[in-house]
mmCIF file of N, CA and C in Angstrom:
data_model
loop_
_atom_site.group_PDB
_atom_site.id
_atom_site.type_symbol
_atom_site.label_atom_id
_atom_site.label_comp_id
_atom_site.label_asym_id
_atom_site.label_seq_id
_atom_site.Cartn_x
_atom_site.Cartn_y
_atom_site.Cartn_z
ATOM 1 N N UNK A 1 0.847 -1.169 0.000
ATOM 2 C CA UNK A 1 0.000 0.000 0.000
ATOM 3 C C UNK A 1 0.894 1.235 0.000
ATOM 4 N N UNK A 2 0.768 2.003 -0.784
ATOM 5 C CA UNK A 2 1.275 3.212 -0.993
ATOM 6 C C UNK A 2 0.351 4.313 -0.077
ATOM 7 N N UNK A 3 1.588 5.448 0.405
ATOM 8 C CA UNK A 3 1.109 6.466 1.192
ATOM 9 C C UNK A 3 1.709 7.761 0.559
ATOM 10 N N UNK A 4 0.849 8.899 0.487
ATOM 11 C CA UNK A 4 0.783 9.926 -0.231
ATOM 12 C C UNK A 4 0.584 11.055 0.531
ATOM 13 N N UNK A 5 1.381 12.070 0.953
ATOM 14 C CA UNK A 5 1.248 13.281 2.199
ATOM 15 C C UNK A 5 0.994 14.907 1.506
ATOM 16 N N UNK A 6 -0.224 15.061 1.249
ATOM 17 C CA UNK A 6 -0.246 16.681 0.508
ATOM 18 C C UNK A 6 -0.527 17.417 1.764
ATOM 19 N N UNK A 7 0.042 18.355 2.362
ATOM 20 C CA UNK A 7 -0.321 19.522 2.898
ATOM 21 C C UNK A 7 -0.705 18.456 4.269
ATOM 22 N N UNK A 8 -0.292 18.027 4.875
ATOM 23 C CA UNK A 8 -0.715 17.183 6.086
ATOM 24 C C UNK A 8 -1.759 15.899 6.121
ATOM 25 N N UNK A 9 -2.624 15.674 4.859
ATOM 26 C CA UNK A 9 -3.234 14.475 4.482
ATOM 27 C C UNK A 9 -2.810 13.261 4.192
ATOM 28 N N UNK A 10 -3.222 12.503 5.208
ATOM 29 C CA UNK A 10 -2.273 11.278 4.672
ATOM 30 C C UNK A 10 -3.577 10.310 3.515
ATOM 31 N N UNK A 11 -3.069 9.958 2.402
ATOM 32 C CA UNK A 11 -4.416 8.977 1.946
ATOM 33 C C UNK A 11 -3.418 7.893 1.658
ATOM 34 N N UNK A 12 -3.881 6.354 2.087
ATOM 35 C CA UNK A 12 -3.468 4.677 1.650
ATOM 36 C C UNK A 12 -3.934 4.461 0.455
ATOM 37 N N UNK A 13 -3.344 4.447 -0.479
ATOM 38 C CA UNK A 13 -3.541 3.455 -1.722
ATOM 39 C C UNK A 13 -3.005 2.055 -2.059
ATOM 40 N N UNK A 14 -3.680 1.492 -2.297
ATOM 41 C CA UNK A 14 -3.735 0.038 -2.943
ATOM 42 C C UNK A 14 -3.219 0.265 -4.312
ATOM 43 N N UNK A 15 -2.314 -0.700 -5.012
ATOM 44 C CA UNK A 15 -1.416 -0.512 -6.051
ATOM 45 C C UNK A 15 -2.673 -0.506 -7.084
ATOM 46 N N UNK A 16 -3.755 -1.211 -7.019
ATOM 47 C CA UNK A 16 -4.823 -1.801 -7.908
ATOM 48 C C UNK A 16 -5.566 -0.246 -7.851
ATOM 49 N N UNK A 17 -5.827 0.408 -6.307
ATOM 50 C CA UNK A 17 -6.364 1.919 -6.437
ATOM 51 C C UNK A 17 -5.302 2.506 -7.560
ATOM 52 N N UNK A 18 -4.073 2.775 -7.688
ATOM 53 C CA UNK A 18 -3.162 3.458 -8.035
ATOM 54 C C UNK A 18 -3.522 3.515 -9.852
ATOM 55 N N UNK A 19 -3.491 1.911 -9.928
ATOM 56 C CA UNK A 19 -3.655 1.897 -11.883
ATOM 57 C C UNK A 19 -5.375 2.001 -11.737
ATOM 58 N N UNK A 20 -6.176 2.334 -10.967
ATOM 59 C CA UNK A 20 -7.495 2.463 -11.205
ATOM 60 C C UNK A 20 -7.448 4.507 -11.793
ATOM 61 N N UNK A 21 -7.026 4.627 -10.591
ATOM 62 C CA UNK A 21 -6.690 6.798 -10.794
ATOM 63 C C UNK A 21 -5.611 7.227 -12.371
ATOM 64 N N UNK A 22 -4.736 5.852 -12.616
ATOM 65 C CA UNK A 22 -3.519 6.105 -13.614
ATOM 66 C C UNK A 22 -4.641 6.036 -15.035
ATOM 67 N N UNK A 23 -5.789 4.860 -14.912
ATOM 68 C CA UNK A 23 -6.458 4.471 -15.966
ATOM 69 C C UNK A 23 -7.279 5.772 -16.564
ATOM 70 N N UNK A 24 -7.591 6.691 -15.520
ATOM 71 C CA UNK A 24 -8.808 7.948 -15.803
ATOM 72 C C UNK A 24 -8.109 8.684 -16.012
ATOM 73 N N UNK A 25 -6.689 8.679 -16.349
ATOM 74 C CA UNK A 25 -5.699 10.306 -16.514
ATOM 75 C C UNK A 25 -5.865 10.569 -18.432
ATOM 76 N N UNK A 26 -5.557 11.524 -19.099
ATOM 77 C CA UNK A 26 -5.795 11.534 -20.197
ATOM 78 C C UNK A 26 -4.802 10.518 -20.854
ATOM 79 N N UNK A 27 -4.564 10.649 -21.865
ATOM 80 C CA UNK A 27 -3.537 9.880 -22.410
ATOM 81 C C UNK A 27 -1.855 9.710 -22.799
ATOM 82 N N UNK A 28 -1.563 11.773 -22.481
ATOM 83 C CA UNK A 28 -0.465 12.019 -22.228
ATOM 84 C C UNK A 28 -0.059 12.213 -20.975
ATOM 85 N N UNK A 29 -1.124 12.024 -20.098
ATOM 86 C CA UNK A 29 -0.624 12.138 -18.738
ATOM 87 C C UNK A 29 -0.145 10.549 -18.646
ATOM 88 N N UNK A 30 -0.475 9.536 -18.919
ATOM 89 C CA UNK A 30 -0.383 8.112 -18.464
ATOM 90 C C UNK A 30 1.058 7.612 -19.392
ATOM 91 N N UNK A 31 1.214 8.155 -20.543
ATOM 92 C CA UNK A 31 2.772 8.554 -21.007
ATOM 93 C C UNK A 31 3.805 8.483 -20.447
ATOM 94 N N UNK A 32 3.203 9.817 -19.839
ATOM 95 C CA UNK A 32 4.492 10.571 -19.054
ATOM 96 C C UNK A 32 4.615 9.757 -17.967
ATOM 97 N N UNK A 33 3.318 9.193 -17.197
ATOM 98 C CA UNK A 33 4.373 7.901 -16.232
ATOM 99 C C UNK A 33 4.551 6.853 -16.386
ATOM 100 N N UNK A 34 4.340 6.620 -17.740
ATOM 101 C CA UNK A 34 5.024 5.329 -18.331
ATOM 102 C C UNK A 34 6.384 5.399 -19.048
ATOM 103 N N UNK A 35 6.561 6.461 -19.260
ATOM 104 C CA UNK A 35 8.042 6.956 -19.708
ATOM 105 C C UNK A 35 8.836 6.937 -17.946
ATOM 106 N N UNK A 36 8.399 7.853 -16.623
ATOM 107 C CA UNK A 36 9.109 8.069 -15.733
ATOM 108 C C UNK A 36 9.161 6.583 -15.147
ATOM 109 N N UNK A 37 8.411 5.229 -15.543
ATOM 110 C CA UNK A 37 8.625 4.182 -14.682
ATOM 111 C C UNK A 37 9.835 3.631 -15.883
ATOM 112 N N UNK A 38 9.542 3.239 -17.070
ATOM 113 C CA UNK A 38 10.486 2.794 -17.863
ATOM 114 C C UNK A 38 11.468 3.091 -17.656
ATOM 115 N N UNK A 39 11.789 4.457 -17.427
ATOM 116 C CA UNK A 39 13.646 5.139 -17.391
ATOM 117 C C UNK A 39 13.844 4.669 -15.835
ATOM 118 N N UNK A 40 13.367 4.362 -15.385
ATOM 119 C CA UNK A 40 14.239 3.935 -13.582
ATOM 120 C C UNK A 40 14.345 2.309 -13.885
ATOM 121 N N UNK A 41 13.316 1.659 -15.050
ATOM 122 C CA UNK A 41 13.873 0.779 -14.927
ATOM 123 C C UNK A 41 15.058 0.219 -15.796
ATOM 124 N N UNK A 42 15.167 0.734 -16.881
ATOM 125 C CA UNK A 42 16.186 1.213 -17.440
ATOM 126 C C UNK A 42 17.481 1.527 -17.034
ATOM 127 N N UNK A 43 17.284 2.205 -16.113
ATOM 128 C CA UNK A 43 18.439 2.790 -15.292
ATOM 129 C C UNK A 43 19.141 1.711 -14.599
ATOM 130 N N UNK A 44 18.416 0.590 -14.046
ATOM 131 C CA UNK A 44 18.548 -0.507 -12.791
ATOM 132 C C UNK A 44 18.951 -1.448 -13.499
ATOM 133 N N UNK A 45 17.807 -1.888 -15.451
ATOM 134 C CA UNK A 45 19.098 -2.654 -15.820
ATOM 135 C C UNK A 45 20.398 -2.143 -16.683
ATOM 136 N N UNK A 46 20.368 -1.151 -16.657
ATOM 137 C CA UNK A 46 21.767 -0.348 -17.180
ATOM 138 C C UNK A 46 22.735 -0.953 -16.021
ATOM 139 N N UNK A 47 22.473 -0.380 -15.102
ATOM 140 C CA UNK A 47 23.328 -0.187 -13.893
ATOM 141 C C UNK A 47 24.049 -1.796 -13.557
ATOM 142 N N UNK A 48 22.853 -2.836 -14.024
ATOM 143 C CA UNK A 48 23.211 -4.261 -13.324
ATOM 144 C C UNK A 48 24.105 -4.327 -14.563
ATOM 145 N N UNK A 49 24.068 -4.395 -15.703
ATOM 146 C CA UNK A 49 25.000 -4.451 -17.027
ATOM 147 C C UNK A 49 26.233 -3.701 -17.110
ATOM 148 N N UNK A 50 26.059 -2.764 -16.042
ATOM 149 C CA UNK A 50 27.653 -2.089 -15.819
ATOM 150 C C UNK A 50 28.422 -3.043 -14.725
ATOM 151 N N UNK A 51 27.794 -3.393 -14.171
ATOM 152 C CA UNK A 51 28.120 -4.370 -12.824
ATOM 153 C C UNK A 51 28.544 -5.803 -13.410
ATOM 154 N N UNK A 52 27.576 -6.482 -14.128
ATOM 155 C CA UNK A 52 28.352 -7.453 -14.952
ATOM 156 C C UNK A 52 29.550 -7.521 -15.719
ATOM 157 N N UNK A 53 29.848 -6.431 -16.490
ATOM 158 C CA UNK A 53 30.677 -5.791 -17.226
ATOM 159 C C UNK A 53 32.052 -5.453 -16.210
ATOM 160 N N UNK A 54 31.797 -4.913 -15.198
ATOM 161 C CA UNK A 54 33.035 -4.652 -14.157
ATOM 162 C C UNK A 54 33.533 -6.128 -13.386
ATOM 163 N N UNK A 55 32.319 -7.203 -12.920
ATOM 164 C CA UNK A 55 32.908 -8.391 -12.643
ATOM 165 C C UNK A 55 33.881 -8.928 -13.277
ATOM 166 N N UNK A 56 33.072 -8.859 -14.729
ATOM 167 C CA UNK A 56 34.030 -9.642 -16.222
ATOM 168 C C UNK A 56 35.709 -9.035 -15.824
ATOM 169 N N UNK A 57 35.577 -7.767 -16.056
ATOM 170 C CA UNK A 57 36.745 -7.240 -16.375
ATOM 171 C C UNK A 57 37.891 -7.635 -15.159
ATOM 172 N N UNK A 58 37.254 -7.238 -13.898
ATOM 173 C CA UNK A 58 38.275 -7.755 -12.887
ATOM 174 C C UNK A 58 38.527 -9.213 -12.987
ATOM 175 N N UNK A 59 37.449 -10.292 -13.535
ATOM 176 C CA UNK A 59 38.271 -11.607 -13.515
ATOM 177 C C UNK A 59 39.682 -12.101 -14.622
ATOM 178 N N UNK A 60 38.766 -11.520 -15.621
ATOM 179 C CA UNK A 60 39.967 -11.244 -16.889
ATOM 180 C C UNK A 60 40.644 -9.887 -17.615
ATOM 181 N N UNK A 61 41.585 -9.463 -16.615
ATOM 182 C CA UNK A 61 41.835 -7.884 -17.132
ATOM 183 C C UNK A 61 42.319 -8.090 -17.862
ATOM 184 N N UNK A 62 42.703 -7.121 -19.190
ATOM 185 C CA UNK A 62 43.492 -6.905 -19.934
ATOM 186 C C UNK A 62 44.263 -4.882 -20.014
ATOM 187 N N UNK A 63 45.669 -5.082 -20.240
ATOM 188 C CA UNK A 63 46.166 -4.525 -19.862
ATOM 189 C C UNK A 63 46.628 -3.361 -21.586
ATOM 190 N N UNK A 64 47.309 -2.082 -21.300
ATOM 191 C CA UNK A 64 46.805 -1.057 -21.883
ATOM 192 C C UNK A 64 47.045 -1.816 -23.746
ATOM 193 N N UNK A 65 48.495 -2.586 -23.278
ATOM 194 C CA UNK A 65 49.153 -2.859 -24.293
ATOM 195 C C UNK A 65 48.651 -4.096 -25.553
ATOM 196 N N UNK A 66 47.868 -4.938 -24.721
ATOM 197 C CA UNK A 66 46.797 -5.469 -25.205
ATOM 198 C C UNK A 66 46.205 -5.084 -26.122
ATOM 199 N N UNK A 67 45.196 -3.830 -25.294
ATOM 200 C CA UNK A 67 43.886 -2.930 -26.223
ATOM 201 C C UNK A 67 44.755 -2.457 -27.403
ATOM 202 N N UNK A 68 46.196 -1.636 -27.188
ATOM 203 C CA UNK A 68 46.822 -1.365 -28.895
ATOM 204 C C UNK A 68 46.982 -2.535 -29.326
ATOM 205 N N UNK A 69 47.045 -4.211 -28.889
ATOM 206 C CA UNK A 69 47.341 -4.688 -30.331
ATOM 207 C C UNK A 69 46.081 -4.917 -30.689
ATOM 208 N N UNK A 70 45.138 -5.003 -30.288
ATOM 209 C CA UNK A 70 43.761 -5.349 -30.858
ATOM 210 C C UNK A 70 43.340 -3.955 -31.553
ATOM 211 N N UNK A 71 43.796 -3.006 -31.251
ATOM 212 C CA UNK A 71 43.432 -1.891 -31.940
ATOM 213 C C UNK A 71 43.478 -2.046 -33.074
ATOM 214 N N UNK A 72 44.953 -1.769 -33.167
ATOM 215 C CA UNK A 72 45.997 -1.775 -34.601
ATOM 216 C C UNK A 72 45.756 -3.063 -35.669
ATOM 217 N N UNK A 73 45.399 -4.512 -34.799
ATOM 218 C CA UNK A 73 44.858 -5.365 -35.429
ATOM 219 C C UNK A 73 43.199 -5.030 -36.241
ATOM 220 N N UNK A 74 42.576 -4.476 -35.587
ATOM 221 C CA UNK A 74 41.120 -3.838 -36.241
ATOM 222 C C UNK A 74 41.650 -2.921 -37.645
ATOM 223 N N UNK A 75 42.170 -2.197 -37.259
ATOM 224 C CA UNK A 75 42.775 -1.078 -38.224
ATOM 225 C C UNK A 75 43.495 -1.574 -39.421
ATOM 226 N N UNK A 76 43.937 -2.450 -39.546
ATOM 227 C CA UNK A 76 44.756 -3.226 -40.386
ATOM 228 C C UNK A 76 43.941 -4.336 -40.914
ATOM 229 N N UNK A 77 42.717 -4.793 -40.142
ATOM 230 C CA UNK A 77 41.911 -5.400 -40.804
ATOM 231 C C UNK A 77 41.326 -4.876 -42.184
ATOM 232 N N UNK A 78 40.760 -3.253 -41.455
ATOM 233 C CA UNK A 78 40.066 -2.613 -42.177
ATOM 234 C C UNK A 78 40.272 -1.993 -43.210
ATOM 235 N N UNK A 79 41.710 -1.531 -43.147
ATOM 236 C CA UNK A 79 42.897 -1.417 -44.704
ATOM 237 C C UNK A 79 42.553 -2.037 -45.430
ATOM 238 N N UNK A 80 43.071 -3.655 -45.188
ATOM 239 C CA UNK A 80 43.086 -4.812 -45.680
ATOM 240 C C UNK A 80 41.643 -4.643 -46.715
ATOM 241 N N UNK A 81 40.744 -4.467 -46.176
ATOM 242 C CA UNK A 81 39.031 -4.678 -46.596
ATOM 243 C C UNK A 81 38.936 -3.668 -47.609
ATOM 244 N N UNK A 82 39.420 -2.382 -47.863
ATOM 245 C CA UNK A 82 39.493 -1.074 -48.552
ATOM 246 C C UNK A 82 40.077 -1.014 -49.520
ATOM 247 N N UNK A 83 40.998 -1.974 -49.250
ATOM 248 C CA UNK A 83 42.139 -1.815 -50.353
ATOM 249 C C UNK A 83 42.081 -2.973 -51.333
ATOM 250 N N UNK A 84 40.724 -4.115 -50.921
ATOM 251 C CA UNK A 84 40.764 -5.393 -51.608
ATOM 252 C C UNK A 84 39.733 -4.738 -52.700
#
């Protein structure tokens, strides 16, 4: 149950009250909090995909000298492809 405080009023809502009041809003109002719930969740799996991404890396680092040969290896691929 959700609790909501305007100006000293407290009112309890029920999640089922919540999409009952979300259902009667016009159609860009119900948008706009379907856009503000999407981007937090968005955000949470962004955030867990940065977190996966940082595990990876600390189990298998690779070091600066590495990333130039894979660089230079890309780059030389891509010659290669331009020039065929």
């Amino acid at each position: 149950m959700s609790r909501v405080i305007l100006n000293n009023v407290r009112v309890e809502l029920t999640a089922e009250q919540i999409l009952a009041v979300v259902r009667q809003l016009p159609p860009k109002e119900r948008e706009k909090i379907r856009h503000e719930l999407e981007a937090e969740e968005w955000k949470r799996d962004f955030e867990a995909l940065l977190a996966r991404i940082h595990a990876r890396v600390d189990q298998s680092p690779i070091s600066e000298e590495e990333i130039d040969r894979e660089v230079q290896a890309v780059r030389e691929a891509r010659r290669a492809r331009r020039a065929a």
